[in-house]
Amino acid sequence: MATKNYAGKSVEVNDEGYMVDPSQWSKEIAAEIAKEEGIELTDKHYEVLEFLRNANEKGETLTIRRVGKSGIVDIKGLYQLFPGGPLKFSSKFAGIPKPASCV
Amino acid sequence: MKKILILGGGTAGTMMANKLYKALDRQEWEITIVDQHKTHYYQPGFLFIPFGIYNKSDVVKPKGDFFPAGVKVIYQEIDRIEGEENRVHLTDGSSLKYDFLVIATGTQTRPDETPGLQGEEWYKSIFDFYTVEGAVALQRFFKTWEGGKLVMCISELPFKCPVAPIEFVCLAEAYFTGKGIRDKVDITFVTPLAGAFTKPIATKMLSQLLDDKNIKVVPEFYLESVDNEKKVIKSYDEVEIPFDVLTIVPVNMGSEMIERSGLGDDMNYVETDKETLQSKKFENIFVLGDAANIPTSKAGSVAHFAAEILFENMMNAFENRPPTAKFDGHANCYIETGYGKGALIDFNYDTEPLPGTFPLPGIGPFGLLKNTKINHYGKMIFRWIYWHILLRGKEMPIEAHMTMAGKKNNID
Ligand SMILES: Cc1cc2nc3c(=O)[nH]c(=O)nc-3n(C[C@H](O)[C@H](O)[C@H](O)COP(=O)(O)OP(=O)(O)OC[C@H]3O[C@@H](n4cnc5c(N)ncnc54)[C@H](O)[C@@H]3O)c2cc1C
């Protein structure tokens, strides 16, 4: 567990840099975390983040396929928005736990 | 008469029919079970067929042999559940009323979900071993194969028996070594996960195991399509992996019947309370086995442990008590690693697989996360246990809830 400074706020994150408390999240924080991974967030990105936050709140299991069926982007598009790790990065920017894809 | 209806007569449904039938007054209760097929497959045995260790006849028996005589059996496809009306519609147009319903329709492989998977090369150089047909076709192929690139690819999560693909590559490694052509076979394990398994400590142990056997692991590969002409698999971020023979775990999904009933998530798994095992929509609908969307392994052992909890909660419901029994997600899987050895993992919703020993009165202890001969015997006697104890709903000397006895918690 560590504390990081994003958008002028101190935010609790785990060893992998994922936010511990989703309620601390803001769009500005998301933008700064994304910048660390070299990604500039657009409206489309934010739509995906909102979707993930809602799904997480409802306790849904998050998979790439699930996001691909959300009507916001298809899977290919998701990879283009978050190159190198669509779910890994989008969940990180959304301030929710990394989806432990279920065994 | 009060009516209990069980949908699906596979591992979970059969177990539940036996448990309930034994416990309930036959004058008061009528139990009916519906399944579309008459053959029961011992699915864990599919893994051994490609290598000629088992044949088809070792893994099939009539379903009817395992249903208690007083249970009504209907062999028909289920069309949908009408939860508001306590009614189930079958595809022949008939319908059945129930007071309590158990959904145990499992999960199916859906190769049609991946473009190109069922193309020209399907069952020529592309095989699944999650169906008896695929496993038998692969056995025939391996008999005369002279070597090349063997790629084992997992299409999507979740899939049943998450250790089966790891076991498959280990057994393949031993098989080709035995045939004297290991140096001509290049084995690659391709997975959408970040490592060989989901949980960190087990991943570490299993990665080491695969590395020792010179099996390559390609993590974070999310399969988009298969190109039959070029013989490559392609990911969504456009990585290509060439193969000479591709063994695949196709996308796994729950029955379409669940979708038509409006009870599932988008993989057609029933939305289920992970502790009480009740449907989230209807109190008198219960879910057991692979059909449930609970966050644990889809495995026969899980269905067995969950069945004890479900049984208690159904008894509670029959007598208008709240569902006080709580499932902890307990899973217990033998991992066959080749050369007559095996490993064992034991875990639940909250505790990841840990090393140590697993106490089993009379037979054990088994080594947890260790590669030993006794674990291999555990796997092989599992078939006998499956047919004779598990399906018949008898007690096993293992607790439904996971125990920390023997587990080592403080390792680095
Ligand atoms: C290769 C492989 C290896 C495995 N190894 C292991 C292992 O080592 N240990 C372990 O514990 N587990 C293992 N498993 C997993 C285990 O076999 C399953 O988890 C278990 O069988 C699940 O039981 P179930 O009753 O939920 O589903 P199933 O046994 O699949 O039964 C579902 C039933 O529902 C019926 N059905 C579905 N839809 C309909 C419909 N619409 N109408 C009528 N009938 C329908 C089907 O015909 C089927 O009979 C393995 C599986 C595979 C494929």
XYZ file of C-alpha atoms and ligand atoms in Angstrom:
568
model
C 0.000 0.000 0.000
C 1.254 3.474 -0.849
C -0.008 6.996 -1.241
C 0.439 8.948 -4.451
C -0.261 12.475 -5.422
C -2.631 12.909 -8.356
C -4.334 16.154 -9.377
C -3.376 17.756 -6.089
C -4.930 14.994 -3.986
C -3.288 12.188 -2.078
C -4.648 8.896 -3.322
C -4.178 5.438 -1.860
C -2.890 2.850 -4.327
C -1.791 -0.804 -4.083
C 1.564 -2.301 -5.120
C 0.542 -2.307 -8.777
C -0.654 1.297 -8.707
C -4.388 0.509 -8.629
C -6.535 2.820 -6.533
C -7.752 1.214 -3.345
C -10.865 3.334 -2.829
C -12.987 3.935 -5.957
C -14.746 6.839 -4.229
C -11.516 8.885 -4.244
C -11.639 8.858 -8.054
C -12.070 11.902 -10.299
C -11.626 12.528 -14.009
C -8.520 14.570 -13.286
C -6.939 11.742 -11.306
C -7.726 9.342 -14.164
C -6.025 11.653 -16.637
C -2.845 11.763 -14.574
C -2.675 8.001 -14.032
C -3.203 7.545 -17.772
C -0.425 9.956 -18.546
C 1.964 7.750 -16.586
C 1.179 4.979 -19.066
C 1.547 7.385 -21.980
C -2.157 7.560 -22.790
C -4.073 10.812 -23.349
C -7.718 10.364 -22.312
C -10.507 11.361 -24.717
C -14.298 11.391 -24.253
C -14.419 7.851 -25.595
C -11.949 6.746 -22.925
C -14.079 8.354 -20.228
C -17.187 6.590 -21.503
C -15.391 3.283 -21.050
C -14.197 4.287 -17.563
C -17.733 5.250 -16.514
C -19.028 1.939 -17.797
C -16.393 0.032 -15.817
C -17.070 2.001 -12.647
C -20.791 1.297 -12.888
C -20.278 -2.376 -13.598
C -17.810 -2.640 -10.720
C -20.244 -1.001 -8.343
C -22.875 -3.566 -9.292
C -20.389 -6.339 -8.560
C -20.343 -7.586 -12.159
C -17.474 -9.711 -13.419
C -15.437 -7.618 -15.802
C -14.027 -9.148 -18.942
C -12.864 -7.661 -22.225
C -15.815 -9.350 -23.910
C -18.187 -7.649 -21.467
C -16.807 -4.229 -22.408
C -16.892 -5.241 -26.075
C -20.650 -5.819 -25.742
C -21.271 -2.541 -23.901
C -22.146 -0.669 -27.072
C -19.405 1.892 -26.366
C -16.555 0.228 -28.247
C -15.922 -3.177 -29.754
C -12.974 -5.254 -28.568
C -10.740 -4.083 -31.374
C -11.562 -0.485 -30.506
C -10.853 -1.139 -26.847
C -7.362 -2.359 -27.724
C -6.824 0.814 -29.721
C -7.920 3.009 -26.815
C -5.798 1.171 -24.267
C -2.891 -0.352 -26.169
C -0.984 -3.132 -24.438
C -3.614 -4.016 -21.863
C -7.221 -2.987 -22.480
C -8.679 -4.219 -19.218
C -5.527 -3.825 -17.182
C -5.165 -0.145 -18.045
C -8.832 0.829 -18.300
C -9.550 -0.543 -14.827
C -6.476 1.222 -13.463
C -7.621 4.553 -14.899
C -11.189 3.900 -13.704
C -9.953 3.633 -10.123
C -11.344 0.142 -9.603
C -9.551 -3.079 -8.621
C -7.729 -4.978 -11.361
C -10.239 -7.573 -12.579
C -8.914 -10.881 -11.313
C -10.236 -12.797 -14.271
C -11.892 -15.626 -12.517
C -10.376 -19.105 -12.577
C -47.343 -33.221 -3.897
C -44.702 -30.559 -3.927
C -42.534 -30.477 -7.003
C -38.775 -30.154 -7.326
C -37.492 -29.787 -10.863
C -33.816 -30.238 -11.710
C -32.603 -28.893 -15.055
C -29.532 -30.746 -16.346
C -28.533 -34.282 -15.418
C -24.747 -33.880 -15.553
C -22.409 -33.923 -12.567
C -24.278 -31.336 -10.491
C -27.868 -32.262 -11.344
C -27.281 -35.977 -10.752
C -25.623 -35.334 -7.383
C -28.485 -33.130 -6.274
C -31.172 -35.584 -7.412
C -29.539 -38.295 -5.282
C -29.136 -36.112 -2.218
C -32.701 -34.801 -2.300
C -34.285 -38.133 -3.096
C -32.623 -39.758 -0.106
C -33.697 -37.031 2.299
C -37.277 -36.311 1.310
C -40.554 -38.030 2.054
C -41.663 -39.756 -1.145
C -45.366 -39.265 -0.366
C -44.885 -35.521 -0.209
C -42.301 -34.728 -2.844
C -41.984 -35.352 -6.539
C -38.525 -34.942 -8.071
C -38.111 -34.572 -11.833
C -34.877 -34.211 -13.765
C -34.598 -33.021 -17.387
C -31.658 -33.432 -19.747
C -31.359 -33.387 -23.521
C -28.826 -36.254 -23.721
C -28.818 -39.826 -22.434
C -25.047 -40.246 -22.108
C -23.091 -39.148 -19.060
C -19.494 -38.195 -19.807
C -16.740 -38.310 -17.222
C -15.310 -35.034 -18.517
C -12.052 -35.051 -16.497
C -11.206 -38.202 -18.469
C -11.251 -36.292 -21.791
C -7.797 -34.993 -20.900
C -6.273 -38.477 -21.112
C -7.850 -39.555 -24.414
C -5.492 -37.688 -26.814
C -2.551 -39.603 -25.326
C -4.214 -43.012 -25.484
C -4.297 -43.297 -21.666
C -8.099 -43.518 -21.806
C -10.412 -44.344 -24.675
C -13.960 -43.235 -25.253
C -15.358 -46.315 -23.507
C -13.558 -45.289 -20.297
C -15.493 -42.053 -19.979
C -19.104 -42.834 -20.948
C -21.994 -44.397 -19.062
C -25.777 -44.050 -19.414
C -27.098 -41.106 -17.379
C -30.006 -43.284 -16.297
C -27.701 -45.528 -14.251
C -27.110 -42.705 -11.784
C -30.626 -41.364 -11.223
C -32.483 -42.863 -8.250
C -35.331 -45.147 -9.349
C -38.059 -42.928 -7.912
C -36.991 -39.772 -9.745
C -38.913 -38.915 -12.877
C -36.571 -38.472 -15.852
C -37.398 -36.544 -19.021
C -34.997 -36.579 -21.969
C -35.849 -33.353 -23.755
C -34.253 -30.049 -24.580
C -35.222 -27.212 -22.245
C -36.487 -24.139 -24.024
C -36.833 -21.622 -21.188
C -37.744 -20.932 -17.592
C -40.683 -18.699 -16.808
C -39.735 -17.661 -13.268
C -42.847 -15.572 -12.560
C -45.078 -18.543 -13.361
C -42.900 -21.254 -11.738
C -42.932 -23.019 -15.068
C -40.347 -24.551 -17.424
C -41.005 -24.933 -21.144
C -39.464 -27.776 -23.119
C -38.764 -27.539 -26.845
C -41.421 -30.145 -27.688
C -44.000 -27.588 -26.533
C -44.815 -29.246 -23.208
C -44.272 -27.505 -19.891
C -43.581 -28.432 -16.274
C -44.614 -26.666 -13.063
C -42.345 -26.533 -10.035
C -42.272 -25.330 -6.447
C -38.473 -25.364 -6.337
C -36.095 -25.332 -9.276
C -32.423 -26.333 -9.503
C -30.519 -25.088 -12.557
C -27.581 -27.370 -13.362
C -27.200 -26.971 -17.117
C -23.425 -26.489 -16.960
C -21.363 -24.786 -19.615
C -20.832 -25.621 -23.266
C -17.935 -25.033 -25.646
C -18.749 -22.530 -28.375
C -16.157 -22.748 -31.150
C -18.593 -20.781 -33.345
C -17.789 -17.670 -31.259
C -14.278 -17.433 -32.764
C -14.064 -16.590 -36.483
C -12.154 -19.220 -38.451
C -11.958 -21.746 -35.646
C -14.310 -24.188 -37.339
C -12.836 -23.642 -40.807
C -10.990 -25.987 -43.182
C -8.572 -27.187 -40.517
C -11.150 -28.060 -37.815
C -10.406 -31.639 -36.717
C -7.600 -31.809 -39.300
C -4.987 -29.759 -37.458
C -7.217 -27.875 -35.006
C -8.739 -29.803 -32.098
C -10.456 -29.223 -28.801
C -10.266 -31.828 -26.042
C -13.275 -30.439 -24.156
C -15.610 -32.716 -26.117
C -15.286 -36.456 -26.560
C -15.317 -36.021 -30.359
C -12.399 -33.585 -30.236
C -10.399 -35.706 -27.813
C -10.838 -38.841 -29.941
C -9.940 -37.002 -33.176
C -6.804 -35.651 -31.517
C -5.768 -39.126 -30.373
C -5.977 -40.295 -33.978
C -3.955 -37.275 -35.154
C -1.192 -37.621 -32.541
C -0.638 -41.307 -33.412
C 0.984 -40.434 -36.716
C 2.167 -36.856 -36.116
C 5.883 -36.479 -36.631
C 6.388 -33.183 -34.849
C 6.252 -29.443 -35.379
C 4.651 -26.558 -33.524
C 2.025 -27.553 -30.986
C 0.075 -24.533 -29.732
C -2.346 -24.811 -26.796
C -4.599 -21.744 -26.751
C -7.266 -20.631 -24.257
C -9.887 -18.484 -26.020
C -11.764 -16.780 -23.224
C -12.399 -16.628 -19.498
C -13.975 -18.181 -17.591
C -13.649 -21.767 -18.806
C -14.269 -24.988 -16.962
C -11.445 -26.767 -15.217
C -8.867 -23.974 -15.437
C -5.963 -26.359 -14.870
C -6.847 -28.723 -17.743
C -4.837 -26.828 -20.423
C -1.750 -26.853 -18.169
C -2.194 -30.568 -17.599
C -2.612 -31.040 -21.330
C 0.749 -29.495 -22.239
C 2.491 -31.426 -19.444
C 1.015 -34.708 -20.663
C 1.897 -33.807 -24.274
C 5.484 -33.152 -23.231
C 5.707 -36.579 -21.581
C 3.924 -38.275 -24.500
C 6.288 -36.933 -27.164
C 9.284 -37.678 -24.969
C 8.031 -41.250 -24.719
C 7.689 -41.426 -28.497
C 11.261 -40.210 -28.841
C 10.327 -37.066 -30.809
C 10.323 -34.431 -28.059
C 13.171 -32.585 -29.804
C 10.941 -32.194 -32.881
C 7.959 -30.815 -30.960
C 7.818 -27.201 -29.978
C 5.144 -26.642 -27.294
C 3.621 -23.208 -26.628
C 0.968 -22.379 -24.024
C -1.076 -19.312 -25.021
C -3.384 -17.640 -22.487
C -5.357 -14.415 -22.023
C -4.213 -14.409 -18.390
C -1.125 -12.559 -17.188
C 0.546 -15.898 -16.328
C 0.016 -19.653 -16.322
C -2.777 -19.378 -13.722
C -4.812 -16.650 -12.066
C -3.576 -16.805 -8.502
C -0.011 -15.567 -7.850
C 1.529 -18.368 -5.762
C 0.137 -21.165 -7.932
C 1.202 -19.235 -11.040
C 4.747 -19.102 -9.742
C 4.850 -22.830 -9.131
C 3.186 -23.704 -12.438
C 5.356 -21.300 -14.477
C 8.426 -22.965 -13.025
C 7.012 -26.364 -13.890
C 6.354 -25.361 -17.513
C 9.752 -23.746 -17.785
C 11.467 -26.918 -16.507
C 9.657 -28.862 -19.211
C 10.719 -26.389 -21.885
C 7.142 -25.314 -22.603
C 6.853 -21.679 -23.697
C 4.178 -19.469 -22.165
C 2.632 -16.569 -24.114
C 0.534 -14.541 -21.633
C -2.036 -11.780 -22.289
C -2.933 -13.130 -25.718
C -6.625 -12.518 -26.388
C -7.732 -14.608 -29.350
C -9.625 -12.842 -32.122
C -9.541 -15.306 -35.011
C -7.860 -18.269 -36.649
C -6.373 -18.068 -40.134
C -6.690 -21.559 -41.625
C -4.626 -20.851 -44.709
C -1.622 -19.322 -42.976
C -2.145 -21.566 -39.936
C -1.812 -18.780 -37.407
C -3.882 -17.610 -34.459
C -4.412 -13.849 -34.226
C -5.040 -11.672 -31.203
C -7.072 -8.457 -31.051
C -3.877 -6.453 -30.885
C -2.645 -8.202 -34.006
C -0.067 -10.586 -32.657
C 0.171 -13.764 -34.746
C 1.340 -17.160 -33.520
C 1.961 -19.901 -36.098
C 0.973 -23.511 -35.415
C 1.212 -26.917 -37.045
C -1.349 -28.302 -34.654
C -3.620 -26.115 -32.564
C -5.358 -27.455 -29.461
C -7.923 -25.034 -28.204
C -10.224 -24.360 -25.304
C -13.090 -22.745 -27.221
C -15.144 -19.950 -25.669
C -17.217 -21.477 -22.843
C -20.774 -20.265 -22.351
C -23.804 -21.278 -20.346
C -26.862 -22.737 -22.072
C -28.791 -20.447 -24.432
C -31.815 -21.523 -22.454
C -30.522 -19.251 -19.647
C -30.426 -16.304 -22.025
C -33.954 -17.020 -23.260
C -35.076 -17.130 -19.615
C -33.540 -13.732 -18.852
C -31.613 -15.135 -15.897
C -28.018 -14.847 -17.068
C -25.064 -12.544 -17.520
C -23.651 -11.990 -20.983
C -21.875 -15.353 -20.995
C -25.248 -16.977 -20.174
C -24.215 -17.898 -16.644
C -27.003 -17.605 -14.097
C -26.693 -14.604 -11.799
C -26.272 -16.370 -8.490
C -25.741 -15.342 -4.873
C -22.247 -16.701 -4.275
C -23.010 -17.685 -0.674
C -26.600 -18.947 -0.660
C -26.492 -20.316 -4.249
C -29.915 -18.829 -4.953
C -30.749 -17.108 -8.226
C -30.587 -13.348 -7.748
C -34.006 -13.013 -9.401
C -36.130 -15.757 -7.836
C -35.936 -17.133 -4.296
C -37.168 -20.591 -5.272
C -34.569 -21.020 -8.029
C -31.201 -22.491 -7.008
C -28.072 -22.908 -9.098
C -25.408 -25.606 -8.896
C -22.260 -26.356 -10.878
C -20.798 -24.668 -13.941
C -24.089 -22.894 -14.755
C -23.621 -20.427 -11.858
C -21.693 -17.176 -12.271
C -20.019 -17.486 -8.855
C -16.350 -16.409 -8.765
C -14.668 -19.760 -8.278
C -13.478 -22.548 -10.578
C -15.939 -24.332 -12.793
C -15.098 -27.845 -11.640
C -16.733 -31.035 -10.467
C -15.088 -30.695 -7.068
C -16.637 -27.249 -6.639
C -20.056 -28.620 -7.585
C -19.576 -31.334 -4.985
C -18.736 -28.926 -2.153
C -21.455 -26.503 -3.233
C -24.008 -29.340 -3.314
C -23.702 -29.795 0.450
C -24.406 -26.112 1.031
C -27.214 -26.060 -1.502
C -28.798 -29.117 0.085
C -28.883 -27.352 3.451
C -30.351 -24.200 1.982
C -33.016 -26.094 0.059
C -34.001 -27.895 3.252
C -34.176 -24.460 4.884
C -36.385 -23.181 2.091
C -38.713 -26.216 2.257
C -39.384 -25.339 5.883
C -39.601 -21.592 5.352
C -36.325 -20.823 7.084
C -33.827 -18.334 5.690
C -30.880 -19.758 3.676
C -28.286 -19.798 6.458
C -25.680 -22.115 4.872
C -22.963 -20.170 3.064
C -20.683 -21.424 0.316
C -17.032 -20.320 0.535
C -16.065 -21.150 -3.075
C -14.034 -24.209 -2.074
C -12.180 -25.827 -4.997
C -9.815 -28.782 -4.876
C -8.047 -29.737 -8.102
C -5.468 -32.365 -8.919
C -3.083 -31.222 -11.613
C -1.669 -34.044 -13.701
C 1.896 -33.108 -14.642
C 3.133 -36.156 -16.572
C 5.573 -38.984 -15.752
C 3.167 -40.420 -13.187
C 3.187 -37.301 -11.046
C 0.712 -34.663 -10.093
C 0.177 -31.517 -8.051
C -2.805 -30.476 -5.953
C -4.338 -27.091 -5.297
C -6.993 -26.285 -2.706
C -8.523 -22.810 -2.421
C -11.692 -20.717 -2.005
C -13.116 -17.222 -2.657
C -10.679 -15.610 -0.219
C -7.659 -17.882 0.072
C -5.461 -18.504 -2.946
C -3.829 -21.927 -3.458
C -1.071 -22.306 -0.864
C 1.706 -24.853 -0.485
C 1.737 -27.391 2.359
C -0.093 -30.671 2.755
C -3.723 -31.625 2.310
C -5.091 -34.009 4.918
C -7.289 -36.788 3.545
C -8.130 -39.462 6.099
C -7.196 -42.937 4.906
C -5.322 -41.955 1.763
C -3.433 -38.677 2.159
C -1.779 -36.471 3.037
C -1.344 -35.061 -0.454
C 1.331 -32.454 -1.185
C -0.151 -29.070 -2.018
C 1.524 -27.252 -4.921
C 4.095 -30.030 -5.000
C 4.793 -32.417 -7.827
C 4.425 -35.909 -6.363
C 3.405 -39.469 -7.261
C 0.633 -39.665 -4.669
C -1.111 -36.664 -6.255
C -1.135 -38.538 -9.560
C -2.860 -41.485 -7.886
C -5.324 -38.997 -6.438
C -6.219 -37.976 -9.969
C -6.512 -41.531 -11.229
C -8.711 -42.747 -8.359
C -10.881 -39.684 -8.881
C -12.596 -41.476 -11.774
C -13.708 -44.278 -9.461
C -14.748 -41.774 -6.801
C -16.671 -39.807 -9.429
C -18.803 -42.707 -10.643
C -19.295 -44.405 -7.297
C -19.393 -41.679 -4.660
C -19.658 -38.192 -6.146
C -22.535 -38.712 -8.604
C -24.457 -40.792 -6.121
C -24.432 -37.892 -3.710
C -22.593 -39.825 -0.996
C -20.431 -38.253 1.658
C -16.716 -37.824 0.949
C -14.102 -37.490 3.696
C -13.489 -33.871 2.681
C -15.145 -30.866 4.304
C -17.346 -28.652 2.122
C -15.621 -25.622 3.598
C -11.937 -25.163 2.920
C -9.619 -25.884 5.850
C -6.348 -24.125 6.601
C -4.954 -27.309 8.232
C -1.624 -28.198 6.617
C -1.409 -25.013 4.544
C 1.649 -22.810 4.849
C 0.668 -19.196 4.980
C 3.961 -17.412 5.377
C 6.128 -18.191 2.385
C 7.822 -15.759 0.097
C -11.181 -31.685 -20.128
C -11.861 -31.487 -18.801
C -11.191 -31.848 -17.634
C -11.791 -31.659 -16.391
N -11.103 -32.044 -15.265
C -11.676 -31.891 -14.039
C -11.006 -32.330 -12.855
O -9.893 -32.875 -12.906
N -11.617 -32.138 -11.659
C -12.853 -31.549 -11.562
O -13.355 -31.400 -10.454
N -13.515 -31.125 -12.666
C -12.964 -31.297 -13.899
N -13.651 -30.898 -15.033
C -14.905 -30.116 -14.890
C -16.149 -30.939 -14.603
O -16.292 -31.963 -15.536
C -17.346 -29.989 -14.660
O -17.103 -28.876 -13.868
C -18.623 -30.652 -14.165
O -18.957 -31.729 -14.987
C -19.751 -29.632 -14.111
O -20.975 -30.244 -13.818
P -22.346 -29.568 -14.246
O -23.396 -30.510 -13.798
O -22.374 -28.176 -13.811
O -22.314 -29.559 -15.845
P -22.375 -30.816 -16.820
O -21.865 -32.042 -16.145
O -21.705 -30.398 -18.073
O -23.930 -31.061 -17.062
C -24.789 -30.160 -17.702
C -25.955 -30.956 -18.264
O -26.998 -30.069 -18.665
C -27.544 -30.530 -19.878
N -28.133 -29.367 -20.576
C -27.569 -28.160 -20.823
N -28.403 -27.348 -21.472
C -29.550 -28.050 -21.640
C -30.807 -27.749 -22.248
N -31.058 -26.547 -22.808
N -31.759 -28.705 -22.253
C -31.527 -29.928 -21.675
N -30.373 -30.264 -21.095
C -29.386 -29.339 -21.067
C -26.381 -31.150 -20.610
O -26.812 -32.099 -21.573
C -25.584 -31.778 -19.474
O -25.916 -33.125 -19.269
C -13.092 -31.088 -16.302
C -13.759 -30.741 -17.477
C -13.172 -30.939 -18.712
C -13.915 -30.566 -19.954
